[in-house]
XYZ file of C-alpha atoms in Angstrom:
667
model
C -26.301 0.338 12.831
C -24.501 -2.380 14.651
C -21.726 -2.635 12.305
C -20.847 1.163 12.750
C -17.150 1.407 13.144
C -16.488 -2.430 13.351
C -13.382 -3.256 11.414
C -13.167 -5.584 8.538
C -9.703 -6.262 6.730
C -9.986 -8.091 3.671
C -7.044 -8.990 1.152
C -6.330 -10.335 -2.404
C -3.189 -12.218 -3.211
C -0.189 -10.061 -4.152
C 0.006 -10.719 -7.612
C 3.399 -11.602 -9.616
C 4.116 -8.894 -12.126
C 5.697 -11.202 -15.115
C 2.924 -9.864 -17.382
C -0.192 -7.682 -17.440
C -3.172 -8.965 -15.271
C -5.987 -10.900 -16.967
C -9.585 -11.949 -16.292
C -8.340 -14.299 -13.809
C -6.642 -11.713 -11.594
C -9.970 -9.470 -11.891
C -12.033 -12.405 -10.775
C -10.313 -12.430 -7.379
C -10.062 -8.668 -7.244
C -13.517 -7.939 -8.283
C -14.822 -10.367 -5.833
C -12.875 -8.903 -3.053
C -13.923 -5.396 -4.004
C -17.613 -6.405 -3.913
C -17.280 -7.875 -0.457
C -15.512 -4.627 0.572
C -18.102 -2.365 -0.918
C -20.811 -4.401 0.709
C -19.196 -3.887 4.436
C -18.720 -0.340 3.936
C -22.699 -0.097 3.080
C -23.170 -1.850 6.435
C -21.268 0.540 8.025
C -17.920 -1.199 8.628
C -14.451 0.539 8.736
C -12.857 -1.425 5.962
C -9.234 -1.997 5.109
C -8.946 -3.546 1.518
C -5.495 -4.542 0.375
C -4.143 -5.728 -2.944
C -0.987 -5.361 -4.578
C 2.230 -6.909 -6.251
C 4.855 -9.571 -5.404
C 7.749 -8.154 -7.323
C 10.961 -10.233 -6.425
C 12.345 -13.636 -7.267
C 14.338 -15.302 -10.235
C 11.799 -15.073 -12.815
C 11.344 -11.259 -12.779
C 15.256 -11.046 -12.776
C 15.282 -13.182 -15.922
C 12.429 -11.401 -17.676
C 13.966 -8.170 -17.041
C 17.341 -9.153 -18.632
C 15.331 -10.423 -21.595
C 14.056 -6.944 -22.183
C 17.091 -5.346 -21.284
C 15.912 -3.378 -18.209
C 16.169 -3.624 -14.608
C 13.943 -5.895 -12.536
C 12.749 -2.587 -11.158
C 12.020 -0.897 -14.388
C 10.175 -3.913 -15.578
C 7.983 -4.180 -12.552
C 7.190 -0.440 -12.628
C 5.657 -0.646 -15.753
C 3.358 -3.553 -15.172
C 2.523 -2.244 -11.746
C 1.434 0.901 -13.189
C -0.849 -1.138 -15.780
C -2.140 -3.041 -13.055
C -3.241 0.117 -11.229
C -5.073 1.467 -14.118
C -6.785 -1.680 -14.601
C -8.222 -1.795 -10.966
C -9.436 1.851 -11.360
C -10.995 1.006 -14.483
C -12.776 -1.781 -13.006
C -14.026 0.336 -10.175
C -11.844 -1.676 -7.559
C -11.689 0.542 -4.134
C -8.620 -0.911 -2.515
C -7.613 0.896 0.346
C -3.951 0.440 0.076
C -1.781 -1.285 -2.777
C 1.424 -2.748 -1.391
C 4.619 -3.412 -3.369
C 7.043 -5.890 -2.011
C 9.994 -3.132 -3.197
C 8.273 -0.584 -1.135
C 11.037 0.786 1.453
C 8.848 0.062 4.322
C 7.967 -3.442 3.409
C 11.716 -4.376 2.837
C 12.683 -3.104 6.366
C 10.089 -4.895 7.916
C 10.755 -8.336 6.325
C 14.371 -7.468 7.232
C 13.100 -7.430 11.010
C 10.877 -10.293 10.761
C 13.736 -12.602 9.164
C 16.177 -11.424 11.786
C 13.654 -12.145 14.642
C 12.845 -15.693 13.468
C 16.678 -16.603 13.045
C 17.667 -14.998 16.545
C 14.881 -17.290 18.090
C 16.076 -20.349 16.287
C 12.987 -20.583 13.991
C 15.538 -20.023 10.964
C 18.756 -21.889 10.633
C 21.432 -22.028 7.843
C 22.073 -25.245 5.882
C 22.182 -26.352 2.350
C 19.616 -27.159 -0.269
C 19.881 -29.706 -3.053
C 17.068 -30.474 -5.194
C 14.744 -29.397 -7.973
C 13.314 -25.938 -8.290
C 10.493 -24.445 -10.440
C 11.144 -21.020 -11.604
C 7.859 -19.842 -12.768
C 6.252 -21.614 -9.404
C 9.280 -20.054 -7.164
C 9.029 -23.789 -5.631
C 11.159 -26.310 -4.616
C 10.657 -30.053 -4.888
C 12.146 -33.299 -3.809
C 12.518 -36.193 -6.335
C 9.330 -37.904 -5.371
C 7.190 -34.890 -5.337
C 7.799 -34.457 -9.205
C 5.319 -35.820 -11.630
C 7.009 -37.225 -14.659
C 9.951 -35.015 -13.856
C 7.957 -31.919 -13.811
C 6.933 -29.374 -11.406
C 3.592 -30.759 -9.923
C 1.973 -27.689 -9.850
C 2.516 -26.085 -13.380
C 3.768 -29.088 -15.436
C 6.793 -27.111 -16.575
C 10.586 -28.509 -16.567
C 12.379 -27.962 -13.150
C 16.117 -27.131 -12.739
C 18.564 -28.941 -10.607
C 19.930 -26.580 -7.917
C 22.232 -26.824 -5.089
C 23.025 -23.838 -2.866
C 23.671 -22.693 0.648
C 20.116 -21.460 2.252
C 18.375 -20.579 5.426
C 15.543 -22.731 6.368
C 12.492 -22.194 8.463
C 11.457 -24.722 11.228
C 8.207 -25.506 9.215
C 8.074 -28.906 10.716
C 7.923 -27.699 14.296
C 4.588 -26.107 13.913
C 3.020 -29.274 11.986
C 0.853 -30.392 14.930
C -0.049 -26.916 15.883
C -1.556 -26.194 12.522
C -3.374 -29.245 12.496
C -4.875 -28.415 15.760
C -5.918 -24.881 14.796
C -7.434 -26.270 11.832
C -9.584 -28.624 13.319
C -10.576 -26.370 16.137
C -11.423 -23.626 13.731
C -13.703 -25.149 11.297
C -14.191 -21.742 9.180
C -10.626 -21.060 8.757
C -10.108 -22.755 5.512
C -13.166 -22.181 3.232
C -14.668 -24.131 1.147
C -14.430 -27.343 3.396
C -12.747 -29.313 0.384
C -9.705 -27.113 0.594
C -9.359 -27.955 4.400
C -9.708 -31.615 3.888
C -6.876 -31.438 1.059
C -4.625 -29.449 3.163
C -5.031 -32.117 6.136
C -5.030 -35.188 4.257
C -2.411 -34.167 1.457
C 0.081 -32.050 3.167
C -0.153 -31.736 7.048
C -0.750 -35.162 7.887
C 1.885 -36.820 5.835
C 4.737 -34.338 7.294
C 5.989 -31.061 6.714
C 9.535 -30.638 5.773
C 11.317 -27.388 6.944
C 11.205 -24.681 4.425
C 13.897 -22.945 2.447
C 13.361 -19.073 2.986
C 16.640 -17.849 1.135
C 18.645 -17.772 -2.227
C 21.963 -17.130 -3.356
C 21.535 -17.847 -6.804
C 19.925 -14.664 -7.776
C 20.014 -11.003 -6.102
C 16.691 -9.583 -7.019
C 15.148 -9.647 -3.468
C 15.261 -8.245 -0.056
C 19.158 -8.811 1.299
C 19.323 -10.748 4.581
C 21.067 -8.022 6.910
C 23.258 -10.441 8.710
C 24.355 -12.419 5.528
C 24.502 -10.050 2.415
C 24.822 -12.768 -0.173
C 21.649 -14.245 0.673
C 18.158 -12.506 -0.469
C 14.969 -13.375 1.358
C 12.754 -16.043 -0.368
C 9.408 -15.398 -1.579
C 7.464 -17.044 1.839
C 8.628 -14.623 4.301
C 8.866 -11.911 1.727
C 5.450 -12.135 0.133
C 3.319 -13.565 2.793
C 4.366 -10.964 5.275
C 2.532 -8.108 2.934
C -0.746 -8.546 4.870
C 0.628 -7.408 7.934
C 3.818 -5.112 6.927
C 1.230 -3.087 4.786
C -0.623 -2.397 8.178
C 2.875 -0.922 9.530
C 3.917 -4.153 11.608
C 7.699 -3.744 12.414
C 7.407 -0.301 11.740
C 7.520 2.986 13.825
C 3.664 3.502 13.262
C 1.955 0.393 13.899
C -1.447 1.855 14.494
C -3.291 0.189 11.539
C -1.856 -2.994 12.529
C -3.225 -2.976 15.856
C -6.522 -1.686 14.274
C -6.989 -4.162 11.763
C -5.374 -7.360 12.361
C -6.329 -10.166 12.243
C -7.803 -10.085 8.693
C -11.255 -11.428 8.493
C -10.664 -13.073 5.084
C -7.703 -13.560 2.801
C -9.110 -14.282 -0.756
C -6.805 -16.513 -2.827
C -6.980 -18.732 -5.915
C -7.056 -22.518 -4.928
C -3.509 -22.844 -6.143
C -2.279 -20.858 -3.327
C -4.303 -21.952 -0.572
C -1.502 -24.370 0.870
C 0.735 -21.540 1.227
C -1.846 -19.347 3.307
C -2.944 -21.984 5.371
C 0.358 -23.824 6.310
C 3.267 -21.794 5.711
C 1.620 -18.413 6.803
C -0.141 -19.535 9.777
C 3.357 -21.027 10.981
C 5.187 -17.870 10.554
C 2.331 -15.988 12.397
C 2.870 -18.435 15.122
C 6.442 -18.202 15.233
C 5.932 -14.273 15.657
C 3.345 -14.808 18.191
C 0.467 -13.103 16.302
C -3.140 -14.094 15.727
C -4.064 -15.910 12.734
C -6.452 -14.654 10.108
C -9.921 -15.398 10.636
C -10.321 -17.189 7.318
C -8.820 -18.096 3.790
C -11.224 -18.631 1.046
C -9.718 -20.503 -1.902
C -11.902 -19.906 -4.674
C -11.842 -21.932 -8.050
C -10.268 -21.224 -11.569
C -11.879 -19.417 -14.635
C -11.084 -21.905 -17.282
C -10.839 -21.430 -21.116
C -10.030 -23.677 -23.931
C -10.188 -26.558 -21.247
C -7.425 -25.346 -18.997
C -6.160 -22.489 -17.007
C -5.538 -19.282 -18.475
C -1.942 -18.904 -19.449
C -0.055 -16.152 -21.142
C 2.190 -18.327 -22.834
C -0.693 -20.125 -24.429
C -2.147 -16.831 -25.497
C -5.539 -17.890 -23.939
C -5.865 -15.297 -21.369
C -8.806 -12.747 -21.677
C -8.051 -9.135 -21.535
C -10.634 -7.502 -19.308
C -9.738 -4.021 -20.562
C -11.181 -5.055 -23.994
C -14.373 -6.580 -22.654
C -14.759 -3.503 -20.266
C -14.218 -1.025 -23.340
C -16.807 -2.922 -25.360
C -19.527 -3.699 -22.757
C -18.771 -1.660 -19.571
C -17.060 -2.620 -16.260
C -20.395 -3.330 -14.538
C -21.338 -5.866 -17.338
C -17.877 -7.761 -16.629
C -18.079 -7.507 -12.962
C -21.625 -8.972 -12.847
C -20.593 -11.581 -15.068
C -17.541 -12.754 -12.987
C -19.727 -12.635 -9.848
C -22.680 -14.397 -11.171
C -21.569 -17.102 -13.823
C -19.530 -19.772 -11.385
C -20.475 -20.667 -7.954
C -17.722 -19.049 -5.860
C -15.247 -21.871 -4.699
C -15.555 -23.990 -7.768
C -14.114 -23.990 -11.089
C -15.978 -22.436 -14.088
C -15.541 -22.025 -17.704
C -15.094 -18.702 -19.389
C -16.719 -18.555 -22.930
C -17.631 -15.537 -25.128
C -21.159 -17.217 -25.498
C -21.888 -17.188 -21.681
C -20.758 -13.573 -21.415
C -22.949 -12.373 -24.194
C -25.879 -14.456 -23.064
C -25.784 -12.959 -19.457
C -25.445 -9.697 -20.883
C -28.252 -9.896 -23.144
C -30.487 -11.918 -20.664
C -29.885 -10.834 -17.248
C -28.806 -7.285 -17.896
C -30.533 -6.033 -21.157
C -33.827 -8.004 -21.124
C -34.210 -8.445 -17.235
C -32.840 -5.586 -15.366
C -32.678 -2.905 -18.139
C -35.860 -3.663 -19.712
C -37.702 -3.626 -16.221
C -36.283 0.049 -15.504
C -37.175 1.311 -19.018
C -40.766 0.024 -19.073
C -41.438 1.311 -15.628
C -40.111 4.761 -16.171
C -41.906 5.091 -19.628
C -45.349 3.942 -18.435
C -45.164 6.255 -15.202
C -44.125 9.055 -17.704
C -47.138 8.006 -19.941
C -49.753 7.434 -17.392
C -48.880 10.119 -14.625
C -46.624 12.726 -16.455
C -44.012 10.924 -14.410
C -45.022 12.062 -11.187
C -46.051 9.410 -8.399
C -49.542 10.045 -7.299
C -50.299 9.774 -3.425
C -53.696 8.454 -4.122
C -52.822 4.656 -4.723
C -54.482 1.368 -4.054
C -52.538 -1.830 -3.383
C -53.848 -5.522 -3.826
C -52.701 -8.930 -2.958
C -49.770 -9.231 -5.434
C -48.440 -5.875 -4.175
C -48.110 -7.511 -0.677
C -46.606 -10.484 -1.876
C -43.991 -8.490 -3.706
C -43.242 -6.544 -0.440
C -42.859 -9.641 1.451
C -40.633 -11.188 -1.173
C -38.201 -8.371 -1.019
C -37.850 -8.424 2.745
C -36.775 -12.150 2.177
C -34.485 -11.160 -0.744
C -32.856 -8.328 1.639
C -32.059 -10.954 4.315
C -30.957 -13.524 2.002
C -28.611 -11.213 -0.011
C -26.859 -10.368 3.386
C -26.607 -14.125 4.493
C -24.872 -15.007 1.011
C -22.420 -12.123 1.317
C -21.391 -12.832 4.635
C -20.622 -16.190 3.404
C -18.768 -14.608 0.194
C -21.344 -16.457 -1.940
C -21.698 -13.872 -4.609
C -23.356 -15.883 -7.335
C -26.044 -16.864 -4.684
C -26.691 -13.132 -3.597
C -27.211 -12.007 -7.086
C -29.601 -14.997 -7.995
C -31.547 -13.570 -5.009
C -31.515 -10.172 -6.375
C -32.712 -11.292 -9.717
C -35.557 -13.007 -8.163
C -36.784 -9.515 -7.484
C -36.127 -8.561 -10.989
C -38.071 -11.373 -12.475
C -40.995 -11.017 -10.157
C -41.520 -7.280 -10.841
C -41.418 -8.292 -14.607
C -43.838 -10.839 -14.187
C -45.923 -8.288 -12.067
C -46.063 -6.042 -14.868
C -47.669 -8.723 -16.981
C -49.997 -9.813 -14.215
C -51.559 -6.398 -13.721
C -51.196 -5.203 -17.371
C -51.075 -1.411 -16.458
C -51.817 -0.516 -20.406
C -55.510 -1.944 -19.483
C -55.765 -0.091 -16.183
C -54.877 2.849 -18.175
C -57.902 2.821 -20.638
C -60.140 3.452 -17.867
C -58.087 5.669 -15.390
C -59.478 8.751 -16.539
C -63.293 7.570 -15.988
C -62.653 5.422 -12.766
C -61.053 7.000 -9.427
C -60.577 3.098 -8.528
C -58.589 1.963 -11.573
C -56.385 5.064 -11.373
C -55.562 4.358 -7.837
C -54.990 0.920 -8.616
C -52.790 1.864 -11.611
C -51.064 4.333 -9.263
C -50.348 1.387 -6.790
C -49.052 -0.965 -9.506
C -46.445 2.074 -10.597
C -45.609 2.483 -7.029
C -44.585 -1.033 -6.419
C -42.515 -1.418 -9.397
C -40.603 1.934 -8.703
C -40.183 0.949 -5.205
C -38.891 -2.338 -6.166
C -36.413 -0.802 -8.524
C -35.317 1.542 -5.655
C -34.255 -1.621 -3.593
C -32.517 -3.276 -6.491
C -30.479 -0.421 -7.131
C -29.263 -0.579 -3.505
C -28.625 -4.376 -3.520
C -26.616 -4.404 -6.706
C -24.528 -1.545 -5.827
C -21.707 -4.051 -4.599
C -21.551 -5.690 -7.629
C -22.015 -3.018 -10.094
C -21.062 0.350 -8.868
C -21.882 2.559 -11.635
C -25.623 1.129 -12.619
C -27.102 2.085 -9.095
C -26.669 5.878 -9.914
C -28.167 5.649 -13.414
C -31.237 3.802 -11.875
C -31.615 6.499 -9.341
C -31.523 9.353 -11.695
C -34.401 7.733 -13.678
C -36.244 7.446 -10.378
C -35.768 10.874 -9.474
C -33.952 10.030 -6.291
C -30.283 10.842 -7.053
C -28.250 12.122 -4.280
C -31.221 11.125 -1.653
C -29.259 9.223 1.008
C -32.060 8.305 3.076
C -33.635 6.348 0.100
C -30.499 4.851 -1.097
C -28.497 3.843 2.100
C -28.091 0.081 2.527
C -30.609 -0.115 5.482
C -33.100 1.487 3.556
C -33.315 -1.389 1.593
C -34.989 -3.269 4.617
C -37.781 -0.568 4.425
C -40.646 -1.126 2.096
C -42.865 2.095 1.188
C -40.319 4.845 1.379
C -40.121 6.012 -2.270
C -41.822 9.410 -2.071
C -45.317 10.579 -3.654
C -44.739 13.369 -5.818
C -41.273 12.138 -6.959
C -40.744 12.727 -10.836
C -39.032 9.896 -12.935
C -37.116 10.906 -15.919
C -36.016 8.809 -19.092
C -32.655 7.894 -19.379
C -30.240 5.796 -21.742
C -30.772 2.009 -21.839
C -28.680 0.675 -18.924
C -27.562 -2.333 -20.819
C -28.100 -2.178 -24.738
C -28.805 -5.501 -26.244
C -25.860 -6.912 -27.954
C -25.813 -8.506 -31.705
C -24.440 -11.812 -30.285
C -23.480 -13.258 -33.640
C -21.397 -10.076 -34.780
C -19.884 -9.679 -31.161
C -18.911 -13.410 -30.862
C -17.035 -13.416 -34.314
C -15.066 -10.170 -33.055
C -14.282 -11.946 -29.811
C -13.173 -14.968 -31.650
C -11.121 -13.053 -34.029
C -9.471 -11.413 -30.771
C -8.971 -14.706 -29.138
C -7.226 -16.225 -32.040
C -4.810 -13.649 -32.668
C -3.500 -13.565 -29.154
C -3.131 -17.374 -29.120
C -1.214 -16.710 -32.671
C 1.141 -14.045 -31.195
C 1.776 -16.416 -28.290
C 2.959 -19.098 -30.823
C 4.826 -16.768 -32.744
C 7.056 -15.714 -29.768
C 8.180 -19.121 -29.248
C 5.824 -20.307 -26.416
C 4.294 -23.632 -27.115
C 0.632 -23.870 -28.387
C 0.018 -26.452 -25.683
C 1.658 -26.850 -22.104
C 0.955 -29.609 -19.837
C -2.588 -30.169 -19.539
C -3.210 -29.403 -23.062
C -4.977 -31.639 -25.719
C -2.532 -31.515 -28.658
C -1.183 -34.853 -29.508
C 2.793 -35.274 -30.566
C 3.116 -34.835 -34.503
C 5.348 -37.605 -36.172
C 9.021 -36.906 -35.617
C 8.346 -35.144 -32.130
C 9.979 -36.369 -29.185
C 8.018 -38.557 -26.599
C 7.617 -36.060 -23.764
C 3.977 -35.928 -24.075
C 3.783 -40.119 -23.494
C 2.337 -41.185 -20.127
C 3.023 -44.426 -17.965
C 0.212 -46.953 -17.639
C 0.103 -45.868 -13.907
C -0.849 -42.383 -15.219
C -3.587 -44.012 -17.620
C -4.922 -45.892 -14.722
C -5.707 -42.788 -12.892
C -8.680 -41.945 -15.332
C -11.644 -43.964 -14.124
C -14.191 -44.543 -17.092
C -17.514 -46.104 -17.021
C -20.504 -46.837 -19.478
C -23.169 -44.338 -19.122
C -26.775 -44.353 -20.591
C -28.336 -40.946 -21.354
C -31.866 -40.714 -19.611
C -32.672 -37.315 -20.113
C -31.178 -34.273 -22.009
C -31.965 -30.765 -22.618
C -30.409 -27.450 -23.763
C -28.555 -25.263 -21.425
C -30.513 -21.876 -21.367
C -28.772 -19.099 -23.473
C -26.259 -21.412 -24.893
C -26.217 -22.938 -28.591
C -23.577 -25.569 -27.735
C -24.159 -27.032 -24.462
C -26.619 -29.778 -23.464
C -27.373 -30.934 -19.872
C -27.397 -34.696 -19.718
C -28.569 -36.854 -16.974
C -26.647 -40.265 -17.040
C -27.549 -43.845 -15.530
C -24.040 -44.961 -14.497
C -25.227 -48.164 -12.655
C -25.377 -47.491 -8.977
C -26.019 -43.564 -9.568
C -27.063 -40.986 -11.632
C -24.932 -37.958 -12.746
C -25.501 -34.703 -14.474
C -22.894 -33.715 -17.197
C -22.806 -30.794 -19.586
C -21.311 -31.455 -22.857
C -20.578 -29.219 -25.783
C -22.575 -31.244 -28.393
C -25.652 -29.382 -28.913
C -24.545 -28.409 -32.415
C -24.261 -31.838 -33.400
C -27.009 -33.726 -31.383
C -30.577 -32.892 -30.497
C -31.659 -33.785 -26.936
C -34.168 -36.228 -28.623
C -31.311 -37.951 -30.184
C -29.191 -38.272 -26.998
C -31.722 -40.145 -24.779
C -30.913 -43.905 -24.977
C -27.473 -43.521 -26.027
C -24.542 -45.131 -24.060
C -21.710 -43.123 -23.654
C -18.116 -43.262 -22.167
C -17.939 -41.157 -18.946
C -14.891 -40.006 -17.196
C -16.036 -40.300 -13.688
C -13.002 -39.181 -11.533
C -12.908 -35.417 -12.891
C -13.355 -32.671 -10.203
C -16.742 -31.187 -10.904
C -17.040 -27.733 -12.801
C -19.832 -25.329 -13.609
C -20.320 -24.261 -16.975
C -23.169 -21.526 -17.646
C -24.217 -21.926 -14.048
C -24.787 -25.728 -14.181
C -22.763 -28.342 -12.449
C -20.751 -30.955 -14.748
C -19.953 -34.070 -12.795
C -17.669 -35.743 -15.303
C -16.875 -35.826 -19.214
C -18.146 -37.660 -21.763
C -15.725 -38.705 -24.828
C -16.187 -37.369 -28.244
C -13.881 -37.637 -31.218
C -13.353 -34.959 -33.707
C -14.437 -35.545 -37.511
C -13.373 -32.284 -39.492
C -14.870 -29.550 -37.397
C -17.797 -32.109 -36.029
C -17.647 -33.835 -32.672
C -19.039 -37.416 -32.910
C -19.785 -39.185 -29.735
C -17.783 -42.137 -28.614
C -20.492 -44.935 -27.994
C -20.575 -48.778 -26.892
C -22.707 -51.501 -28.074
C -26.136 -51.758 -26.490
C -25.371 -55.330 -24.741
C -22.811 -53.631 -22.298
C -24.876 -52.664 -19.117
C -24.513 -49.074 -17.553
C -22.013 -48.776 -14.777
C -19.655 -51.307 -16.709
C -16.129 -50.137 -16.206
C -13.696 -49.533 -18.845
C -10.243 -50.316 -18.760
């Protein structure tokens, strides 16, 4: 194939091991793994890197709290992380730790080179520092006196530091981004970097610390340790042997084809990292892709809130293929999406148990019943068979297009077009009717054989296309089809060929691929686990709500949660009239609403289905927050949020009098 021996280098961020990894970390890693698997199937020579960023003040403090050394503290978490990636069938080629000796030596060489050439200089830093984010902030950058990234309190610090001349590279970075339109994806992230950070102007960057010692020592000034920017970001090249005696892997794989990162660290990877590479006279990665967040309880997952989801529990209950499928199917890659247990169970039952699982089970069972499990050579086809043949050629091409663009949900949607079409094909052709006359009519027997062939050949191709996403399931399907170990029938390129399933092949019945889940029972169990985790977080002294939460201060509390009139003015609200409403499939809580907002219409997903029917909603005038960033719930985009009040355990809509027109501003 054309891609044979062509290199493909893909990375995740290196994760900060302040605690065990949760489903949000798994989201990035599984996405990278799916792309790496796809490229390998296509014949690429893949290098897939992940790892851990283990230095810093936060790690040093956490280790001290536990009475262990920082290295002992991170060793335990790293071991758990590696076990998790193995459990989830992540096939990283290398795992880098910033405590690795080769990384330490390379970073020291990089720091010294930048200092020698004048890109790093010594000065003094005085300002605000956020320990959890490891970020320095000026007074004007703080939001209500807190970190603008995470909302936590900051500390005043003053210390001697080395600085990197980030401002020197400002225009070069702008020019590069503008001349390389695919460098930052999605495009919204590109606009954010240019308009919010680069064009307003860059300040030089603090790249060493003296207030803690858990870091890589600066060789020529031992009281300093290298700060996160040079230390952590350099992992993408030190992992390949850059600045070592053996840099053959670096020469082979750099520049990377893509850095997959969460949207909150796009800034570091598209401004600081390019500047460091430019200073080192190295090419930039081809693309930085900033995906959105998995949201829960109305905000980003946080260990201190206890609202994180443990993928180990989910994998143990439902299998890792089901969890991988959900992560890669539920949310458009690049947008924020909401994680709910209802959505997870709904996807497993609808897509995996009902659609894919039943398709394989019914097809194999019919082949066993009608032909003793062996595919006859004497078969005839009709127009529906030819239509399906054309559809699968289209699906194969579309899946590749979507995978090349890192659009995992779209690729899976394409594959499930094939699954759905084959299920419909069974109903259209009614093999059980043909079977009644197959013993007395050669024509009906041949047609029945053709129907079964179309089903089995379609399933063969599906088993290939799902392999990057669900690495365990294809082997189970192929065992039932009787083609286990037949590379010529399971290689990626064979999915482009229709009609290669061999006549005379015998199927065999297997266990259900995805047993249907008792939704009510499982949702109760998952909610219990979730509440126990939140309670445990509260008992350890963590606040029940952090910045961005929805809890109001109780009587006697301080006014830390009060906002200014300027903050309130940022929220834009309008009167909106509901012009259409329907239930979101596979959800008993969500309604999809179409709203008239005066000069435009909006689509909003709201969790009010238990209180209001779609029919009740039509005609109501509600209050819509119009300047929220769009989010995706159960695969449906929501372009705002309508207001509701809580009455006991019920939600009650906040409505307005009928005389106020749709589109009227609320102030």
